[in-house]
Coordinates of C-alpha atoms and ligand atoms in Angstrom, one line a residue:
M715 CA 75.1 -127.7 -38.3
K716 CA 74.7 -129.6 -41.6
K717 CA 71.3 -129.3 -43.3
Y718 CA 69.4 -132.0 -45.1
Y719 CA 66.4 -131.3 -47.2
I720 CA 64.5 -134.4 -48.3
T721 CA 61.2 -134.5 -50.2
T722 CA 58.6 -137.1 -51.4
P723 CA 56.5 -136.4 -54.5
I724 CA 53.3 -134.5 -53.7
Y725 CA 50.6 -137.0 -54.3
Y726 CA 47.5 -136.5 -56.5
V727 CA 44.3 -136.2 -54.6
N728 CA 42.2 -138.1 -57.0
D729 CA 42.4 -141.1 -54.7
K730 CA 43.1 -142.1 -51.2
P731 CA 46.7 -143.1 -50.1
H732 CA 47.8 -146.7 -50.6
I733 CA 50.9 -148.4 -49.7
G734 CA 52.7 -147.3 -52.9
H735 CA 52.5 -143.8 -51.6
A736 CA 53.3 -145.0 -48.1
Y737 CA 56.5 -146.7 -49.4
T738 CA 58.1 -143.5 -50.6
T739 CA 56.9 -141.6 -47.6
I740 CA 58.1 -144.1 -45.0
A741 CA 61.5 -144.3 -46.9
A742 CA 61.9 -140.6 -46.7
D743 CA 60.9 -140.6 -43.0
I744 CA 63.5 -143.2 -42.2
A745 CA 66.2 -141.2 -44.0
A746 CA 65.0 -138.0 -42.3
R747 CA 65.1 -139.6 -38.8
W748 CA 68.5 -141.1 -39.5
K749 CA 69.9 -137.7 -40.5
R750 CA 68.4 -136.1 -37.4
L751 CA 70.2 -138.7 -35.3
Q752 CA 73.4 -137.7 -37.0
G753 CA 72.8 -134.2 -35.8
C754 CA 71.7 -132.7 -39.1
D755 CA 69.1 -129.9 -39.4
V756 CA 66.5 -131.8 -41.4
Y757 CA 63.6 -130.4 -43.4
F758 CA 61.3 -133.2 -44.6
L759 CA 58.6 -132.2 -47.0
T760 CA 55.6 -134.0 -48.4
G761 CA 52.2 -132.8 -49.6
T762 CA 49.4 -133.0 -52.2
D763 CA 49.2 -132.1 -55.8
E764 CA 45.8 -130.6 -56.3
H765 CA 45.3 -129.0 -59.7
G766 CA 44.9 -130.3 -63.2
A767 CA 42.4 -132.3 -65.4
K768 CA 42.7 -135.5 -63.4
I769 CA 41.5 -133.9 -60.2
C770 CA 38.8 -132.0 -62.0
Q771 CA 37.4 -135.1 -63.6
S772 CA 37.6 -137.0 -60.3
A773 CA 35.6 -134.3 -58.6
Q774 CA 33.1 -134.3 -61.3
A775 CA 32.6 -138.0 -61.1
K776 CA 32.0 -137.6 -57.3
G777 CA 29.6 -134.7 -57.9
I778 CA 31.6 -132.3 -55.8
T779 CA 33.8 -129.3 -56.6
P780 CA 37.5 -129.8 -57.1
K781 CA 38.3 -127.7 -54.0
E782 CA 36.0 -130.0 -51.9
L783 CA 37.7 -133.0 -53.2
C784 CA 41.1 -131.6 -52.5
D785 CA 40.2 -130.6 -48.9
Q786 CA 38.8 -134.0 -48.2
M787 CA 41.6 -136.0 -49.9
S788 CA 44.5 -134.0 -48.6
G789 CA 43.0 -134.6 -45.2
Y790 CA 43.2 -138.4 -45.8
F791 CA 46.9 -138.1 -46.7
K792 CA 47.7 -136.0 -43.6
Q793 CA 45.8 -138.6 -41.5
A794 CA 47.6 -141.5 -43.1
W795 CA 51.0 -140.0 -42.4
K796 CA 50.0 -139.2 -38.9
L797 CA 49.0 -142.8 -38.4
L798 CA 52.2 -144.0 -39.8
N799 CA 54.3 -141.8 -37.5
I800 CA 55.7 -139.8 -40.3
S801 CA 57.8 -136.9 -39.0
N802 CA 57.4 -134.5 -41.9
D803 CA 58.3 -130.9 -41.1
G804 CA 56.1 -129.4 -43.8
F805 CA 53.0 -130.4 -45.7
I806 CA 52.4 -128.4 -48.9
R807 CA 49.1 -128.2 -50.8
T808 CA 49.4 -126.7 -54.3
T809 CA 46.2 -124.8 -53.6
D810 CA 47.9 -122.9 -50.8
K811 CA 48.0 -119.2 -51.6
M812 CA 51.7 -118.9 -50.9
H813 CA 52.4 -121.7 -53.4
E814 CA 50.2 -120.2 -56.1
E815 CA 51.9 -116.9 -55.8
T816 CA 55.3 -118.5 -56.0
V817 CA 54.4 -120.3 -59.2
Q818 CA 53.2 -117.0 -60.7
L819 CA 56.5 -115.3 -59.6
I820 CA 58.6 -118.0 -61.3
M821 CA 56.4 -118.1 -64.5
Q822 CA 56.8 -114.3 -64.8
K823 CA 60.5 -114.6 -64.4
L824 CA 60.8 -117.2 -67.1
Y825 CA 58.6 -115.1 -69.3
D826 CA 60.6 -111.9 -68.7
K827 CA 63.8 -113.8 -69.6
G828 CA 62.4 -114.8 -73.0
L829 CA 62.1 -118.5 -72.1
I830 CA 58.4 -118.7 -72.7
Y831 CA 56.6 -118.3 -76.1
K832 CA 53.2 -119.0 -77.6
K833 CA 52.4 -121.5 -80.3
E834 CA 49.6 -123.6 -81.7
Y835 CA 49.9 -127.2 -80.6
E836 CA 48.1 -130.5 -81.2
G837 CA 48.9 -133.7 -79.3
L838 CA 47.6 -136.7 -77.6
Y839 CA 47.1 -136.1 -73.9
C840 CA 46.9 -138.8 -71.2
V841 CA 44.9 -137.4 -68.3
G842 CA 46.1 -140.2 -66.0
C843 CA 49.8 -139.2 -66.6
E844 CA 48.9 -135.5 -67.0
K845 CA 51.2 -135.4 -70.0
F846 CA 51.3 -135.5 -73.8
I847 CA 52.2 -138.9 -75.1
A848 CA 53.7 -139.8 -78.5
E849 CA 51.9 -142.2 -80.7
K850 CA 54.8 -144.6 -80.8
D851 CA 54.6 -144.9 -77.0
L852 CA 51.0 -146.2 -77.0
D853 CA 50.2 -149.9 -76.6
E854 CA 48.7 -152.1 -79.3
N855 CA 45.2 -150.8 -78.5
G856 CA 46.2 -147.2 -78.8
C857 CA 46.1 -146.8 -75.0
C858 CA 48.6 -145.3 -72.5
P859 CA 50.5 -148.4 -71.3
D860 CA 50.3 -147.2 -67.7
H861 CA 46.7 -146.2 -67.5
K862 CA 45.2 -148.5 -70.2
K863 CA 43.1 -145.5 -71.4
K864 CA 43.0 -143.8 -74.8
P865 CA 44.6 -140.4 -74.7
V866 CA 42.5 -137.4 -75.9
L867 CA 43.5 -135.2 -78.8
Q868 CA 44.2 -131.8 -77.5
S869 CA 44.6 -128.8 -79.8
E870 CA 45.0 -125.3 -78.5
E871 CA 47.3 -122.3 -78.5
N872 CA 49.6 -122.7 -75.5
Y873 CA 52.7 -121.2 -74.0
F874 CA 55.9 -123.2 -74.4
F875 CA 59.0 -123.3 -72.3
K876 CA 62.3 -123.5 -74.2
L877 CA 63.4 -126.8 -72.7
S878 CA 65.5 -127.7 -75.7
Q879 CA 67.9 -124.9 -74.9
F880 CA 69.1 -126.8 -71.8
N881 CA 69.8 -130.1 -73.5
Q882 CA 73.6 -130.1 -73.5
Q883 CA 73.8 -128.6 -70.0
L884 CA 71.5 -131.3 -68.6
I885 CA 73.6 -134.1 -70.2
D886 CA 76.7 -132.7 -68.6
M887 CA 75.1 -132.1 -65.2
I888 CA 73.8 -135.7 -65.0
E889 CA 76.8 -137.4 -66.6
N890 CA 79.8 -135.5 -65.3
P891 CA 80.7 -136.0 -61.7
A892 CA 83.0 -133.0 -61.8
N893 CA 80.2 -130.6 -62.9
P894 CA 79.7 -128.2 -60.0
N895 CA 76.0 -128.4 -60.6
R896 CA 75.9 -132.1 -60.7
I897 CA 72.6 -133.9 -60.3
E898 CA 73.1 -137.4 -59.2
V899 CA 70.3 -139.5 -60.7
L900 CA 69.9 -142.9 -59.1
P901 CA 69.8 -145.8 -59.6
E902 CA 72.4 -145.9 -62.3
T903 CA 70.4 -147.9 -64.7
R904 CA 67.7 -145.3 -64.7
R905 CA 70.3 -142.5 -65.0
N906 CA 71.5 -144.2 -68.2
E907 CA 68.0 -144.3 -69.6
I908 CA 67.6 -140.6 -68.9
L909 CA 70.9 -139.8 -70.6
G910 CA 69.9 -142.0 -73.6
K911 CA 66.7 -140.0 -74.0
L912 CA 68.5 -136.7 -73.5
R913 CA 70.9 -137.6 -76.3
L914 CA 68.0 -138.1 -78.7
G915 CA 67.3 -134.4 -78.2
L916 CA 64.8 -132.4 -76.2
E917 CA 61.8 -130.5 -77.6
D918 CA 60.2 -127.5 -76.0
I919 CA 57.2 -128.3 -73.7
S920 CA 53.8 -126.8 -73.4
I921 CA 53.5 -125.3 -69.9
S922 CA 49.9 -123.9 -70.0
R923 CA 46.3 -124.9 -70.7
A924 CA 43.7 -122.7 -72.3
A925 CA 40.7 -125.0 -71.7
L926 CA 41.3 -125.8 -68.1
D927 CA 40.2 -123.5 -65.3
W928 CA 41.3 -125.7 -62.3
G929 CA 44.8 -124.4 -62.1
I930 CA 46.9 -121.3 -61.4
P931 CA 46.4 -118.5 -63.9
L932 CA 49.5 -117.4 -65.8
P933 CA 50.5 -114.0 -64.6
F934 CA 51.1 -112.7 -68.1
D935 CA 47.9 -114.2 -69.6
K936 CA 45.1 -114.9 -67.2
S937 CA 43.1 -116.8 -69.8
Q938 CA 45.5 -119.7 -69.4
T939 CA 46.4 -121.9 -66.4
V940 CA 49.8 -123.3 -65.6
Y941 CA 50.4 -126.9 -66.6
V942 CA 49.9 -129.1 -63.5
W943 CA 53.4 -130.6 -63.6
V944 CA 55.2 -127.2 -63.7
D945 CA 52.9 -126.1 -60.9
A946 CA 53.7 -129.2 -58.9
L947 CA 57.4 -129.2 -59.2
I948 CA 57.6 -125.7 -57.9
N949 CA 56.3 -127.0 -54.6
Y950 CA 59.8 -127.9 -53.6
V951 CA 60.9 -124.3 -53.5
S952 CA 57.7 -122.6 -52.6
A953 CA 57.3 -124.8 -49.4
I954 CA 60.6 -123.5 -48.0
G955 CA 59.9 -119.9 -48.6
Y956 CA 61.3 -119.0 -52.0
K957 CA 58.9 -116.1 -52.3
D958 CA 58.9 -114.6 -48.8
N959 CA 61.2 -116.4 -46.4
K960 CA 64.6 -115.8 -47.8
E961 CA 66.4 -117.0 -44.7
K962 CA 64.6 -120.4 -44.6
F963 CA 65.0 -120.8 -48.4
E964 CA 68.7 -120.2 -48.3
K965 CA 69.1 -122.5 -45.3
Y966 CA 67.6 -125.5 -46.9
W967 CA 67.8 -125.1 -50.7
P968 CA 69.1 -126.9 -52.8
A969 CA 67.3 -130.1 -51.9
D970 CA 69.6 -132.9 -50.9
I971 CA 67.3 -135.6 -52.3
H972 CA 64.0 -135.8 -54.2
L973 CA 62.6 -139.3 -53.7
M974 CA 59.9 -140.9 -56.0
A975 CA 59.1 -143.9 -58.1
K976 CA 60.4 -144.4 -61.7
D977 CA 57.2 -143.1 -63.2
I978 CA 58.1 -139.5 -62.6
L979 CA 61.9 -139.5 -62.8
W980 CA 62.0 -137.7 -66.1
F981 CA 60.1 -134.7 -64.6
H982 CA 62.5 -134.5 -61.7
S983 CA 65.8 -135.1 -63.5
V984 CA 65.1 -133.1 -66.7
I985 CA 62.2 -130.7 -66.6
W986 CA 62.7 -129.6 -63.0
P987 CA 66.4 -128.7 -63.3
A988 CA 65.7 -126.9 -66.6
L989 CA 63.0 -124.8 -64.9
L990 CA 65.3 -124.0 -62.0
M991 CA 68.2 -123.0 -64.3
G992 CA 65.7 -120.8 -66.3
A993 CA 64.7 -119.1 -63.1
D994 CA 68.3 -118.7 -61.9
I995 CA 67.8 -121.0 -58.9
P996 CA 70.5 -123.6 -58.1
V997 CA 69.6 -127.2 -59.0
H998 CA 68.9 -130.0 -56.5
K999 CA 71.6 -132.5 -55.7
R1000 CA 70.1 -135.9 -56.0
V1001 CA 67.1 -137.7 -57.5
Y1002 CA 66.4 -141.3 -56.4
A1003 CA 63.7 -143.3 -58.1
H1004 CA 62.5 -146.6 -56.7
G1005 CA 60.5 -149.3 -58.5
F1006 CA 56.8 -150.1 -58.3
F1007 CA 55.2 -152.3 -55.8
T1008 CA 53.2 -155.0 -57.4
I1009 CA 50.7 -157.1 -55.5
N1010 CA 50.7 -160.8 -56.2
G1011 CA 52.4 -160.0 -59.5
D1012 CA 49.9 -157.4 -60.6
K1013 CA 50.3 -153.6 -60.6
M1014 CA 48.4 -152.2 -57.7
S1015 CA 45.2 -150.6 -59.0
K1016 CA 41.7 -149.7 -58.0
T1017 CA 40.3 -151.4 -61.1
L1018 CA 42.0 -154.7 -60.2
G1019 CA 40.8 -154.3 -56.6
N1020 CA 44.2 -155.3 -55.2
V1021 CA 45.1 -152.1 -53.4
I1022 CA 46.5 -152.5 -49.9
T1023 CA 45.9 -149.4 -47.7
P1024 CA 48.2 -148.3 -44.9
Q1025 CA 45.3 -149.0 -42.5
Q1026 CA 45.2 -152.6 -43.5
L1027 CA 48.8 -153.0 -42.7
I1028 CA 48.5 -151.2 -39.4
D1029 CA 45.5 -153.5 -38.5
K1030 CA 47.5 -156.6 -39.2
F1031 CA 51.0 -155.7 -37.9
G1032 CA 50.7 -152.5 -35.8
V1033 CA 52.1 -149.1 -37.0
E1034 CA 55.8 -149.6 -36.6
P1035 CA 56.1 -153.1 -37.7
A1036 CA 54.1 -152.0 -40.8
R1037 CA 56.8 -149.3 -41.4
Y1038 CA 59.6 -151.7 -41.1
L1039 CA 58.0 -154.3 -43.3
T1040 CA 56.9 -151.8 -46.0
V1041 CA 60.4 -150.6 -46.7
S1042 CA 62.4 -153.8 -46.1
L1043 CA 60.6 -156.4 -48.1
I1044 CA 62.1 -155.4 -51.5
P1045 CA 65.2 -153.7 -52.6
F1046 CA 64.8 -150.0 -53.3
G1047 CA 65.2 -149.6 -57.1
P1048 CA 63.7 -152.4 -59.0
D1049 CA 60.0 -153.3 -59.1
G1050 CA 59.0 -155.8 -56.4
D1051 CA 56.1 -158.0 -55.5
I1052 CA 54.6 -157.7 -52.0
S1053 CA 52.0 -160.2 -51.2
M1054 CA 50.4 -160.2 -47.7
A1055 CA 51.7 -163.7 -47.2
E1056 CA 55.3 -162.5 -47.7
L1057 CA 54.8 -159.6 -45.3
V1058 CA 53.5 -162.0 -42.6
K1059 CA 56.4 -164.3 -43.2
K1060 CA 58.9 -161.5 -42.8
Y1061 CA 57.1 -160.2 -39.7
N1062 CA 57.2 -163.6 -38.1
V1063 CA 60.9 -164.3 -38.9
D1064 CA 62.3 -160.9 -38.2
L1065 CA 60.1 -159.4 -35.6
A1066 CA 58.2 -162.2 -33.7
N1067 CA 60.9 -164.8 -33.8
N1068 CA 64.2 -162.9 -33.8
L1069 CA 63.8 -159.5 -32.2
G1070 CA 60.7 -160.3 -30.1
N1071 CA 62.2 -163.6 -28.9
L1072 CA 65.4 -161.8 -27.8
I1073 CA 63.6 -159.2 -25.8
S1074 CA 61.2 -161.6 -24.2
R1075 CA 63.7 -164.2 -23.2
T1076 CA 66.2 -161.7 -21.7
N1077 CA 63.4 -160.0 -19.8
K1078 CA 61.9 -163.2 -18.6
M1079 CA 65.2 -164.6 -17.4
A1080 CA 66.0 -161.4 -15.6
E1081 CA 62.6 -161.7 -13.9
K1082 CA 63.3 -165.3 -12.9
Y1083 CA 66.9 -165.0 -11.9
F1084 CA 67.5 -161.4 -10.9
E1085 CA 64.2 -160.1 -9.5
G1086 CA 63.4 -158.2 -12.6
K1087 CA 66.7 -156.2 -12.5
V1088 CA 69.7 -155.7 -14.8
P1089 CA 72.4 -158.0 -13.1
D1090 CA 75.0 -156.2 -11.1
C1091 CA 78.4 -157.6 -12.0
E1092 CA 81.9 -156.9 -13.4
V1093 CA 82.5 -158.1 -16.9
E1094 CA 84.3 -157.3 -20.1
D1095 CA 81.5 -156.9 -22.6
N1096 CA 82.7 -158.3 -25.9
L1097 CA 79.2 -159.1 -27.2
T1098 CA 78.3 -155.5 -27.6
K1099 CA 81.6 -154.9 -29.4
E1100 CA 80.7 -157.7 -31.8
V1101 CA 77.3 -156.3 -32.4
A1102 CA 78.8 -152.8 -33.0
K1103 CA 81.1 -154.3 -35.6
I1104 CA 78.2 -155.7 -37.6
L1105 CA 76.2 -152.5 -37.4
D1106 CA 79.1 -150.2 -37.9
I1107 CA 80.1 -151.4 -41.4
D1108 CA 77.0 -151.1 -43.5
Y1109 CA 74.1 -149.8 -41.4
G1110 CA 74.5 -146.1 -42.0
K1111 CA 75.6 -146.6 -45.6
S1112 CA 72.6 -148.7 -46.4
I1113 CA 70.3 -146.1 -45.1
E1114 CA 72.1 -143.3 -47.0
N1115 CA 71.6 -145.3 -50.1
M1116 CA 68.0 -146.1 -49.3
Q1117 CA 68.7 -149.8 -49.3
F1118 CA 66.4 -150.6 -46.3
H1119 CA 66.1 -154.2 -47.2
K1120 CA 69.8 -154.4 -46.6
T1121 CA 69.5 -152.4 -43.4
S1122 CA 67.0 -154.9 -42.1
E1123 CA 69.3 -157.8 -43.0
I1124 CA 72.1 -156.1 -41.0
L1125 CA 69.9 -155.5 -38.1
Q1126 CA 68.7 -159.1 -38.2
Q1127 CA 72.2 -160.4 -38.4
A1128 CA 73.1 -158.4 -35.2
I1129 CA 70.0 -159.7 -33.4
T1130 CA 70.8 -163.2 -34.5
L1131 CA 74.3 -162.9 -33.1
I1132 CA 72.9 -162.2 -29.6
N1133 CA 70.3 -165.0 -29.8
Q1134 CA 73.1 -167.4 -30.9
Q1135 CA 75.2 -166.3 -28.0
I1136 CA 72.3 -167.0 -25.6
E1137 CA 71.9 -170.5 -27.1
Q1138 CA 75.6 -171.1 -26.7
D1139 CA 75.8 -169.8 -23.1
A1140 CA 72.6 -171.6 -22.1
P1141 CA 71.9 -169.3 -19.2
W1142 CA 69.2 -171.7 -17.9
K1143 CA 72.0 -174.2 -17.3
L1144 CA 74.3 -171.5 -15.8
A1145 CA 71.5 -170.7 -13.3
K1146 CA 72.1 -174.1 -11.8
T1147 CA 75.9 -174.1 -12.0
D1148 CA 77.5 -170.7 -12.2
T1149 CA 75.4 -167.7 -11.1
Q1150 CA 78.3 -165.3 -11.5
K1151 CA 78.8 -166.2 -15.1
L1152 CA 75.0 -166.1 -15.5
A1153 CA 75.0 -162.5 -14.3
Q1154 CA 77.8 -161.5 -16.6
C1155 CA 76.2 -163.1 -19.7
M1156 CA 72.8 -161.5 -18.9
Y1157 CA 74.4 -158.1 -18.4
C1158 CA 76.0 -158.3 -21.9
Y1159 CA 72.7 -159.4 -23.5
F1160 CA 71.1 -156.2 -22.2
Q1161 CA 73.9 -154.0 -23.4
A1162 CA 74.0 -155.5 -26.8
T1163 CA 70.3 -155.3 -27.2
D1164 CA 70.3 -151.6 -26.2
L1165 CA 72.7 -151.0 -29.0
I1166 CA 70.3 -152.7 -31.5
I1167 CA 67.5 -150.5 -30.2
L1168 CA 69.4 -147.3 -31.0
H1169 CA 69.6 -148.6 -34.6
L1170 CA 65.9 -149.4 -34.7
I1171 CA 64.9 -145.8 -34.0
P1172 CA 64.5 -144.6 -37.6
F1173 CA 62.2 -147.6 -38.4
M1174 CA 60.3 -147.9 -35.1
P1175 CA 60.6 -144.6 -33.3
T1176 CA 58.0 -145.4 -30.6
L1177 CA 58.6 -149.1 -30.1
S1178 CA 62.3 -148.6 -29.8
E1179 CA 61.6 -146.3 -26.9
K1180 CA 59.3 -148.9 -25.4
I1181 CA 62.0 -151.6 -25.6
W1182 CA 64.5 -149.1 -24.2
N1183 CA 62.3 -148.7 -21.1
L1184 CA 61.6 -152.5 -20.9
N1185 CA 65.4 -153.0 -20.8
G1186 CA 65.7 -150.6 -17.9
A1187 CA 67.9 -148.2 -19.9
T1188 CA 68.0 -144.6 -18.8
G1189 CA 68.1 -141.2 -20.3
N1190 CA 66.4 -139.8 -23.4
I1191 CA 66.9 -142.5 -26.1
I1192 CA 67.3 -139.8 -28.8
D1193 CA 70.0 -138.0 -27.0
V1194 CA 71.8 -141.2 -26.2
A1195 CA 71.6 -142.3 -29.9
K1196 CA 72.8 -138.9 -31.1
K1197 CA 75.8 -139.1 -28.9
Y1198 CA 76.6 -142.6 -29.9
F1199 CA 76.3 -142.0 -33.7
N1200 CA 78.5 -139.0 -33.2
D1201 CA 81.3 -140.6 -31.2
K1202 CA 80.8 -144.3 -31.6
I1203 CA 82.3 -144.9 -28.1
L1204 CA 81.4 -147.9 -26.1
P1205 CA 80.3 -148.5 -23.3
I1206 CA 77.4 -146.1 -23.6
E1207 CA 76.0 -144.1 -20.7
G1208 CA 72.3 -144.9 -20.3
F1209 CA 72.5 -148.5 -21.5
S1210 CA 70.8 -150.8 -18.9
P1211 CA 72.7 -149.8 -15.8
K1212 CA 73.7 -152.5 -13.3
G1213 CA 71.0 -153.2 -10.8
N1214 CA 68.4 -151.1 -12.6
K1215 CA 64.8 -152.3 -12.5
L1216 CA 63.4 -153.5 -15.8
G1217 CA 60.1 -152.2 -17.2
K1218 CA 56.9 -154.2 -17.0
F1219 CA 57.2 -156.8 -19.7
E1220 CA 54.7 -157.1 -22.5
I1221 CA 54.8 -159.0 -25.8
L1222 CA 55.5 -156.5 -28.5
F1223 CA 55.5 -158.7 -31.6
P1224 CA 53.0 -161.5 -31.2
R1225 CA 53.4 -164.2 -33.7
I1226 CA 50.8 -164.2 -36.5
Q1227 CA 49.3 -167.6 -37.3
T1228 CA 49.8 -168.2 -41.1
E1229 CA 47.0 -170.7 -41.4
K1230 CA 44.5 -167.9 -40.5
L1231 CA 45.5 -165.9 -43.7
Ligands
MSP2551 N1 51.5 -135.6 -58.4 C1 52.5 -136.3 -59.0 C2 53.8 -136.0 -58.4 C3 54.3 -134.6 -58.4 S1 55.8 -134.3 -57.6 C4 56.2 -132.8 -58.0 C5 52.2 -137.8 -58.9 N2 51.4 -138.2 -57.9 S2 51.0 -139.7 -57.6 O1 49.9 -139.6 -56.6 O2 50.7 -140.4 -58.8 O3 52.2 -140.3 -56.9 C6 53.2 -141.0 -57.6 C7 54.2 -141.5 -56.6 O4 53.6 -142.3 -55.6 C8 55.3 -142.4 -57.2 O5 56.3 -141.7 -57.8 C9 55.7 -143.1 -56.0 O6 56.5 -142.3 -55.1 C10 54.4 -143.4 -55.3 N3 53.7 -144.6 -55.8 C11 52.4 -144.7 -56.3 N4 52.2 -146.0 -56.6 C12 53.2 -146.7 -56.3 C13 53.5 -148.1 -56.4 N5 52.6 -149.0 -56.8 N6 54.7 -148.5 -56.0 C14 55.6 -147.7 -55.5 N7 55.4 -146.4 -55.4 C15 54.2 -145.9 -55.8 O7 52.8 -138.6 -59.7

């Protein structure tokens, strides 16, 4: 069985989750669910990043210890993912003992191999980014352009990792498709930016702090703690048993894809592979960075007070429509604006009017004309074949490439096709003139809708099952989907069988009145 290891970033616990975090996590969940339907052995990892100056300061401001803050906040992340029906297989916290020991093991290995040395260093450090920042990269007010805060001058004796040593190797791994250790950095525009920066030359990086206690002590010098980014990146191997579960580690590593936003692509496409190579661990296969969500044109931030929380979306749309909308509103890659008004508009068009209408009209007509049963008739079902054609071409490819806005377009196109067919057939007229044809048409609507439902599973795992039952389909929806995605053979056993009783109808996507916004 093919394996698929997918990760999200581990999120800082200085704040509660917002929909920026949810975006990456839902995207990873959809990809993970899709891979499971394809029969892969999936490991989907997420978690929280709990060390470093940022967390320490945040705890101080709240008057609690860093550990108390971490316990509380990682709980909020776990809760949010549960609410959003995220199917992660693992949740790592960097304060887990197993992780801390793995970090120390890898640090010791790098040290023993002569890849770590000590030197005096002075630089400007941005706590928000948890990284040193060059003077030329500050804005006109001398602030970090992302966090709008002045960096602090940090001067101490630190341990350094010989990153520069890996410069040429990294260029080749990212640039050359024939390199056996190729790392595919996506999207291409960002890969080119990374390559451009690599060509300017790499400097060694500081990987420890002398003045910060809230971190993992270096095994070879306990007076210093491991730099939070090095600590964090190692989560991807510690979580799958690098230190003490060889079997699991060898099963899932290397990661098939690390997902994140553009802000942390450098760490994942340059520093992480260099650390892995230094520690003689194979490198990951793919890194994919999406853009930032902006809200009404502004960056989402606590200071601006424009943060949308997962709970707000759930309250407005319900859990699974919220998942669908979050990932399908903007293309995965560039920055994109997501106002509440746009979300409501897409909800009404795609879910209330198109999908919701399809389910409700077919169910109601079956109630009216066929005593709430799937019509029993003989017919050649061309409609489902047409729907399959639409979905076949690009559905899977768009998910593999994380282009969920495209997937949603494809789904909508297929749903529209059935709705148009209904308009054209006008079953309400056939009811008066040709009941045999009416039965044949209705039967096909159910089959074609069942096919759509299989493709909705990664986006709406619970609702798709609900619609499956409404449509009187039989068997375990996941098993039916797995079989179909494996053999693509129509007709499909389990799809609304002739004469089967439909489920009790309920409105799944009530229209949202826009004037109430
Ligand atoms: N702790 C580090 C990651 C370590 S991974 C080894 C970190 N954490 S973070 O909490 O700041 O999360 C950053 C990630 O959250 C982004 O890369 C992205 O996945 C997600 N997003 C946070 N805000 C976002 C938006 N406004 N828009 C889209 N994604 C956003 O960096």
